[in-house]
Amino acid sequence: MSAEKLYTIVLEHSLEVLLEAATMEQVEAFWDAYDSRYFGLRMEEETSHHARVIVTDEIPEDEEEAELCIG
């Protein structure tokens, strides 16, 4: 059994699993590919062998306000 830490990315409101049992490299690749679609990368259970990463597809309020000021 591998000692490498694994991560599962879950969509916050629906609990849909977007990426399961992934390495950190796979999480980084996922984030690079979808950073404009998902927000708020938040890690839970960081000290265990398998961490859950929560993301949302809703734009956080502070980002909406920033876009209003720019645009």
N, CA, C and O atoms as a printed pandas DataFrame, in Angstrom:
     atom_number atom_name residue_name chain_id  residue_number  x_coord  y_coord  z_coord
0              1         N          MET        A               1    0.841   -1.193    0.000
1              2        CA          MET        A               1    0.000    0.000    0.000
2              3         C          MET        A               1    0.877    1.244    0.000
3              4         O          MET        A               1    1.863    1.314    0.733
4              5         N          SER        A               2    0.530    2.191   -0.794
5              6        CA          SER        A               2    1.301    3.420   -0.919
6              7         C          SER        A               2    1.108    4.316    0.303
7              8         O          SER        A               2    0.017    4.401    0.866
8              9         N          ALA        A               3    2.189    4.978    0.696
9             10        CA          ALA        A               3    2.111    5.906    1.831
10            11         C          ALA        A               3    1.781    7.318    1.372
11            12         O          ALA        A               3    1.684    8.226    2.197
12            13         N          GLU        A               4    1.605    7.519    0.058
13            14        CA          GLU        A               4    1.310    8.841   -0.469
14            15         C          GLU        A               4   -0.094    9.292   -0.054
15            16         O          GLU        A               4   -1.049    8.517   -0.109
16            17         N          LYS        A               5   -0.201   10.537    0.353
17            18        CA          LYS        A               5   -1.488   11.113    0.756
18            19         C          LYS        A               5   -2.388   11.247   -0.467
19            20         O          LYS        A               5   -1.927   11.613   -1.548
20            21         N          LEU        A               6   -3.663   10.952   -0.294
21            22        CA          LEU        A               6   -4.635   11.042   -1.373
22            23         C          LEU        A               6   -5.682   12.096   -1.049
23            24         O          LEU        A               6   -5.924   12.416    0.115
24            25         N          TYR        A               7   -6.293   12.626   -2.091
25            26        CA          TYR        A               7   -7.260   13.710   -1.959
26            27         C          TYR        A               7   -8.491   13.399   -2.795
27            28         O          TYR        A               7   -8.388   12.827   -3.880
28            29         N          THR        A               8   -9.651   13.779   -2.284
29            30        CA          THR        A               8  -10.890   13.691   -3.039
30            31         C          THR        A               8  -11.480   15.092   -3.106
31            32         O          THR        A               8  -11.677   15.736   -2.075
32            33         N          ILE        A               9  -11.764   15.568   -4.319
33            34        CA          ILE        A               9  -12.348   16.893   -4.511
34            35         C          ILE        A               9  -13.864   16.738   -4.598
35            36         O          ILE        A               9  -14.379   15.954   -5.396
36            37         N          VAL        A              10  -14.571   17.507   -3.754
37            38        CA          VAL        A              10  -16.022   17.412   -3.646
38            39         C          VAL        A              10  -16.639   18.788   -3.871
39            40         O          VAL        A              10  -16.149   19.791   -3.352
40            41         N          LEU        A              11  -17.717   18.827   -4.649
41            42        CA          LEU        A              11  -18.456   20.068   -4.881
42            43         C          LEU        A              11  -19.308   20.355   -3.651
43            44         O          LEU        A              11  -20.088   19.506   -3.220
44            45         N          GLU        A              12  -19.160   21.551   -3.087
45            46        CA          GLU        A              12  -19.712   21.884   -1.778
46            47         C          GLU        A              12  -21.208   21.609   -1.611
47            48         O          GLU        A              12  -21.583   20.895   -0.681
48            49         N          HIS        A              13  -22.049   22.128   -2.447
49            50        CA          HIS        A              13  -23.492   22.065   -2.204
50            51         C          HIS        A              13  -24.128   20.729   -2.584
51            52         O          HIS        A              13  -25.072   20.292   -1.925
52            53         N          SER        A              14  -23.641   20.089   -3.610
53            54        CA          SER        A              14  -24.240   18.827   -4.054
54            55         C          SER        A              14  -23.487   17.604   -3.537
55            56         O          SER        A              14  -23.993   16.483   -3.606
56            57         N          LEU        A              15  -22.277   17.821   -3.019
57            58        CA          LEU        A              15  -21.384   16.750   -2.569
58            59         C          LEU        A              15  -20.983   15.812   -3.707
59            60         O          LEU        A              15  -20.579   14.673   -3.476
60            61         N          GLU        A              16  -21.100   16.308   -4.935
61            62        CA          GLU        A              16  -20.657   15.547   -6.103
62            63         C          GLU        A              16  -19.139   15.384   -6.047
63            64         O          GLU        A              16  -18.417   16.353   -5.812
64            65         N          VAL        A              17  -18.663   14.179   -6.261
65            66        CA          VAL        A              17  -17.222   13.916   -6.265
66            67         C          VAL        A              17  -16.696   14.278   -7.653
67            68         O          VAL        A              17  -17.129   13.718   -8.660
68            69         N          LEU        A              18  -15.761   15.218   -7.689
69            70        CA          LEU        A              18  -15.185   15.681   -8.955
70            71         C          LEU        A              18  -13.889   14.957   -9.289
71            72         O          LEU        A              18  -13.549   14.788  -10.460
72            73         N          LEU        A              19  -13.172   14.532   -8.261
73            74        CA          LEU        A              19  -11.914   13.808   -8.435
74            75         C          LEU        A              19  -11.718   12.960   -7.190
75            76         O          LEU        A              19  -11.783   13.476   -6.074
76            77         N          GLU        A              20  -11.478   11.669   -7.365
77            78        CA          GLU        A              20  -11.429   10.771   -6.213
78            79         C          GLU        A              20  -10.067   10.101   -6.087
79            80         O          GLU        A              20   -9.464    9.685   -7.076
80            81         N          ALA        A              21   -9.599   10.006   -4.849
81            82        CA          ALA        A              21   -8.349    9.311   -4.514
82            83         C          ALA        A              21   -7.193    9.770   -5.408
83            84         O          ALA        A              21   -6.482    8.955   -5.998
84            85         N          ALA        A              22   -7.026   11.070   -5.493
85            86        CA          ALA        A              22   -6.014   11.660   -6.369
86            87         C          ALA        A              22   -4.760   12.034   -5.591
87            88         O          ALA        A              22   -4.808   12.274   -4.385
88            89         N          THR        A              23   -3.650   12.079   -6.292
89            90        CA          THR        A              23   -2.404   12.559   -5.711
90            91         C          THR        A              23   -2.415   14.089   -5.729
91            92         O          THR        A              23   -3.265   14.697   -6.380
92            93         N          MET        A              24   -1.496   14.695   -5.031
93            94        CA          MET        A              24   -1.406   16.162   -5.035
94            95         C          MET        A              24   -1.158   16.676   -6.451
95            96         O          MET        A              24   -1.682   17.724   -6.828
96            97         N          GLU        A              25   -0.379   15.961   -7.223
97            98        CA          GLU        A              25   -0.119   16.378   -8.609
98            99         C          GLU        A              25   -1.408   16.379   -9.421
99           100         O          GLU        A              25   -1.617   17.269  -10.245
100          101         N          GLN        A              26   -2.275   15.397   -9.200
101          102        CA          GLN        A              26   -3.556   15.345   -9.904
102          103         C          GLN        A              26   -4.485   16.461   -9.445
103          104         O          GLN        A              26   -5.226   17.028  -10.248
104          105         N          VAL        A              27   -4.446   16.778   -8.147
105          106        CA          VAL        A              27   -5.246   17.893   -7.626
106          107         C          VAL        A              27   -4.786   19.198   -8.262
107          108         O          VAL        A              27   -5.609   20.011   -8.682
108          109         N          GLU        A              28   -3.483   19.400   -8.333
109          110        CA          GLU        A              28   -2.952   20.619   -8.950
110          111         C          GLU        A              28   -3.339   20.703  -10.423
111          112         O          GLU        A              28   -3.691   21.780  -10.905
112          113         N          ALA        A              29   -3.281   19.597  -11.139
113          114        CA          ALA        A              29   -3.671   19.582  -12.554
114          115         C          ALA        A              29   -5.167   19.882  -12.698
115          116         O          ALA        A              29   -5.570   20.620  -13.597
116          117         N          PHE        A              30   -5.984   19.310  -11.814
117          118        CA          PHE        A              30   -7.419   19.596  -11.824
118          119         C          PHE        A              30   -7.655   21.075  -11.609
119          120         O          PHE        A              30   -8.426   21.698  -12.339
120          121         N          TRP        A              31   -6.992   21.642  -10.606
121          122        CA          TRP        A              31   -7.186   23.059  -10.282
122          123         C          TRP        A              31   -6.745   23.940  -11.451
123          124         O          TRP        A              31   -7.418   24.916  -11.779
124          125         N          ASP        A              32   -5.619   23.600  -12.080
125          126        CA          ASP        A              32   -5.155   24.370  -13.245
126          127         C          ASP        A              32   -6.178   24.322  -14.381
127          128         O          ASP        A              32   -6.387   25.318  -15.074
128          129         N          ALA        A              33   -6.808   23.175  -14.568
129          130        CA          ALA        A              33   -7.766   23.009  -15.662
130          131         C          ALA        A              33   -9.113   23.678  -15.377
131          132         O          ALA        A              33   -9.800   24.105  -16.304
132          133         N          TYR        A              34   -9.496   23.772  -14.090
133          134        CA          TYR        A              34  -10.835   24.249  -13.745
134          135         C          TYR        A              34  -10.852   25.460  -12.815
135          136         O          TYR        A              34  -11.874   25.726  -12.183
136          137         N          ASP        A              35   -9.763   26.188  -12.718
137          138        CA          ASP        A              35   -9.704   27.304  -11.763
138          139         C          ASP        A              35  -10.671   28.441  -12.084
139          140         O          ASP        A              35  -10.948   29.268  -11.215
140          141         N          SER        A              36  -11.185   28.503  -13.299
141          142        CA          SER        A              36  -12.178   29.542  -13.612
142          143         C          SER        A              36  -13.604   29.047  -13.357
143          144         O          SER        A              36  -14.545   29.840  -13.381
144          145         N          ARG        A              37  -13.768   27.757  -13.115
145          146        CA          ARG        A              37  -15.097   27.183  -12.878
146          147         C          ARG        A              37  -15.386   26.964  -11.394
147          148         O          ARG        A              37  -16.527   27.102  -10.956
148          149         N          TYR        A              38  -14.351   26.621  -10.620
149          150        CA          TYR        A              38  -14.528   26.322   -9.199
150          151         C          TYR        A              38  -13.748   27.309   -8.350
151          152         O          TYR        A              38  -12.728   27.849   -8.779
152          153         N          PHE        A              39  -14.238   27.537   -7.145
153          154        CA          PHE        A              39  -13.659   28.524   -6.238
154          155         C          PHE        A              39  -13.501   27.914   -4.843
155          156         O          PHE        A              39  -14.064   26.863   -4.540
156          157         N          GLY        A              40  -12.741   28.583   -4.026
157          158        CA          GLY        A              40  -12.715   28.305   -2.596
158          159         C          GLY        A              40  -12.080   27.010   -2.173
159          160         O          GLY        A              40  -12.523   26.407   -1.195
160          161         N          LEU        A              41  -11.079   26.565   -2.854
161          162        CA          LEU        A              41  -10.366   25.333   -2.500
162          163         C          LEU        A              41  -10.116   25.289   -0.993
163          164         O          LEU        A              41   -9.290   26.041   -0.476
164          165         N          ARG        A              42  -10.836   24.401   -0.282
165          166        CA          ARG        A              42  -10.733   24.298    1.174
166          167         C          ARG        A              42  -10.493   22.834    1.541
167          168         O          ARG        A              42  -11.262   21.952    1.158
168          169         N          MET        A              43   -9.436   22.594    2.276
169          170        CA          MET        A              43   -9.060   21.235    2.611
170          171         C          MET        A              43   -9.562   20.856    4.003
171          172         O          MET        A              43   -9.455   21.636    4.950
172          173         N          GLU        A              44  -10.114   19.638    4.111
173          174        CA          GLU        A              44  -10.551   19.098    5.390
174          175         C          GLU        A              44   -9.772   17.821    5.663
175          176         O          GLU        A              44   -9.333   17.142    4.735
176          177         N          GLU        A              45   -9.604   17.501    6.930
177          178        CA          GLU        A              45   -8.920   16.272    7.336
178          179         C          GLU        A              45   -7.491   16.233    6.800
179          180         O          GLU        A              45   -7.031   15.197    6.319
180          181         N          GLU        A              46   -6.800   17.353    6.884
181          182        CA          GLU        A              46   -5.444   17.446    6.348
182          183         C          GLU        A              46   -4.463   16.491    7.014
183          184         O          GLU        A              46   -3.467   16.108    6.401
184          185         N          THR        A              47   -4.725   16.104    8.249
185          186        CA          THR        A              47   -3.768   15.268    8.963
186          187         C          THR        A              47   -3.950   13.781    8.686
187          188         O          THR        A              47   -3.082   12.987    9.048
188          189         N          SER        A              48   -5.036   13.385    8.063
189          190        CA          SER        A              48   -5.257   11.969    7.772
190          191         C          SER        A              48   -4.580   11.575    6.463
191          192         O          SER        A              48   -4.041   12.424    5.752
192          193         N          HIS        A              49   -4.613   10.290    6.154
193          194        CA          HIS        A              49   -3.995    9.773    4.925
194          195         C          HIS        A              49   -4.793   10.166    3.681
195          196         O          HIS        A              49   -4.253   10.201    2.575
196          197         N          HIS        A              50   -6.082   10.461    3.870
197          198        CA          HIS        A              50   -6.938   10.803    2.737
198          199         C          HIS        A              50   -7.709   12.077    3.093
199          200         O          HIS        A              50   -8.595   12.051    3.947
200          201         N          ALA        A              51   -7.377   13.175    2.447
201          202        CA          ALA        A              51   -8.008   14.466    2.737
202          203         C          ALA        A              51   -9.130   14.742    1.742
203          204         O          ALA        A              51   -9.089   14.312    0.589
204          205         N          ARG        A              52  -10.129   15.471    2.221
205          206        CA          ARG        A              52  -11.222   15.902    1.359
206          207         C          ARG        A              52  -11.023   17.379    1.049
207          208         O          ARG        A              52  -10.768   18.187    1.942
208          209         N          VAL        A              53  -11.144   17.717   -0.229
209          210        CA          VAL        A              53  -10.989   19.096   -0.689
210          211         C          VAL        A              53  -12.360   19.567   -1.161
211          212         O          VAL        A              53  -12.966   18.959   -2.043
212          213         N          ILE        A              54  -12.842   20.657   -0.566
213          214        CA          ILE        A              54  -14.165   21.186   -0.893
214          215         C          ILE        A              54  -13.994   22.381   -1.836
215          216         O          ILE        A              54  -13.188   23.274   -1.573
216          217         N          VAL        A              55  -14.750   22.393   -2.925
217          218        CA          VAL        A              55  -14.780   23.528   -3.840
218          219         C          VAL        A              55  -16.238   23.916   -4.065
219          220         O          VAL        A              55  -17.148   23.147   -3.755
220          221         N          THR        A              56  -16.449   25.094   -4.598
221          222        CA          THR        A              56  -17.795   25.529   -4.942
222          223         C          THR        A              56  -17.793   26.070   -6.366
223          224         O          THR        A              56  -16.762   26.509   -6.874
224          225         N          ASP        A              57  -18.948   26.034   -6.995
225          226        CA          ASP        A              57  -19.074   26.608   -8.335
226          227         C          ASP        A              57  -19.818   27.935   -8.288
227          228         O          ASP        A              57  -20.182   28.488   -9.326
228          229         N          GLU        A              58  -20.044   28.444   -7.074
229          230        CA          GLU        A              58  -20.676   29.751   -6.900
230          231         C          GLU        A              58  -19.597   30.794   -6.630
231          232         O          GLU        A              58  -18.722   30.587   -5.789
232          233         N          ILE        A              59  -19.661   31.900   -7.339
233          234        CA          ILE        A              59  -18.676   32.965   -7.162
234          235         C          ILE        A              59  -18.849   33.567   -5.770
235          236         O          ILE        A              59  -19.942   34.007   -5.414
236          237         N          PRO        A              60  -17.778   33.588   -4.987
237          238        CA          PRO        A              60  -17.867   34.203   -3.650
238          239         C          PRO        A              60  -18.235   35.677   -3.759
239          240         O          PRO        A              60  -17.878   36.339   -4.733
240          241         N          GLU        A              61  -18.948   36.190   -2.758
241          242        CA          GLU        A              61  -19.422   37.574   -2.783
242          243         C          GLU        A              61  -18.290   38.575   -2.970
243          244         O          GLU        A              61  -18.449   39.550   -3.703
244          245         N          ASP        A              62  -17.152   38.353   -2.323
245          246        CA          ASP        A              62  -16.062   39.324   -2.438
246          247         C          ASP        A              62  -15.517   39.394   -3.859
247          248         O          ASP        A              62  -15.069   40.459   -4.284
248          249         N          GLU        A              63  -15.542   38.289   -4.610
249          250        CA          GLU        A              63  -15.104   38.324   -6.003
250          251         C          GLU        A              63  -16.127   39.027   -6.886
251          252         O          GLU        A              63  -15.755   39.717   -7.834
252          253         N          GLU        A              64  -17.413   38.858   -6.581
253          254        CA          GLU        A              64  -18.458   39.550   -7.345
254          255         C          GLU        A              64  -18.301   41.058   -7.175
255          256         O          GLU        A              64  -18.411   41.804   -8.148
256          257         N          GLU        A              65  -18.048   41.508   -5.959
257          258        CA          GLU        A              65  -17.883   42.925   -5.707
258          259         C          GLU        A              65  -16.658   43.484   -6.428
259          260         O          GLU        A              65  -16.687   44.602   -6.942
260          261         N          ALA        A              66  -15.590   42.702   -6.462
261          262        CA          ALA        A              66  -14.374   43.141   -7.152
262          263         C          ALA        A              66  -14.641   43.302   -8.644
263          264         O          ALA        A              66  -14.166   44.254   -9.263
264          265         N          GLU        A              67  -15.417   42.355   -9.232
265          266        CA          GLU        A              67  -15.728   42.443  -10.655
266          267         C          GLU        A              67  -16.613   43.648  -10.959
267          268         O          GLU        A              67  -16.461   44.268  -12.011
268          269         N          LEU        A              68  -17.530   43.989  -10.061
269          270        CA          LEU        A              68  -18.389   45.153  -10.258
270          271         C          LEU        A              68  -17.569   46.443  -10.267
271          272         O          LEU        A              68  -17.862   47.364  -11.029
272          273         N          CYS        A              69  -16.562   46.503   -9.433
273          274        CA          CYS        A              69  -15.716   47.691   -9.370
274          275         C          CYS        A              69  -14.856   47.823  -10.620
275          276         O          CYS        A              69  -14.582   48.930  -11.082
276          277         N          ILE        A              70  -14.431   46.679  -11.165
277          278        CA          ILE        A              70  -13.573   46.695  -12.349
278          279         C          ILE        A              70  -14.371   46.978  -13.602
279          280         O          ILE        A              70  -13.981   47.803  -14.428
280          281         N          GLY        A              71  -15.505   46.280  -13.740
281          282        CA          GLY        A              71  -16.262   46.329  -14.973
282          283         C          GLY        A              71  -17.293   47.369  -14.969
283          284         O          GLY        A              71  -18.015   47.526  -15.954
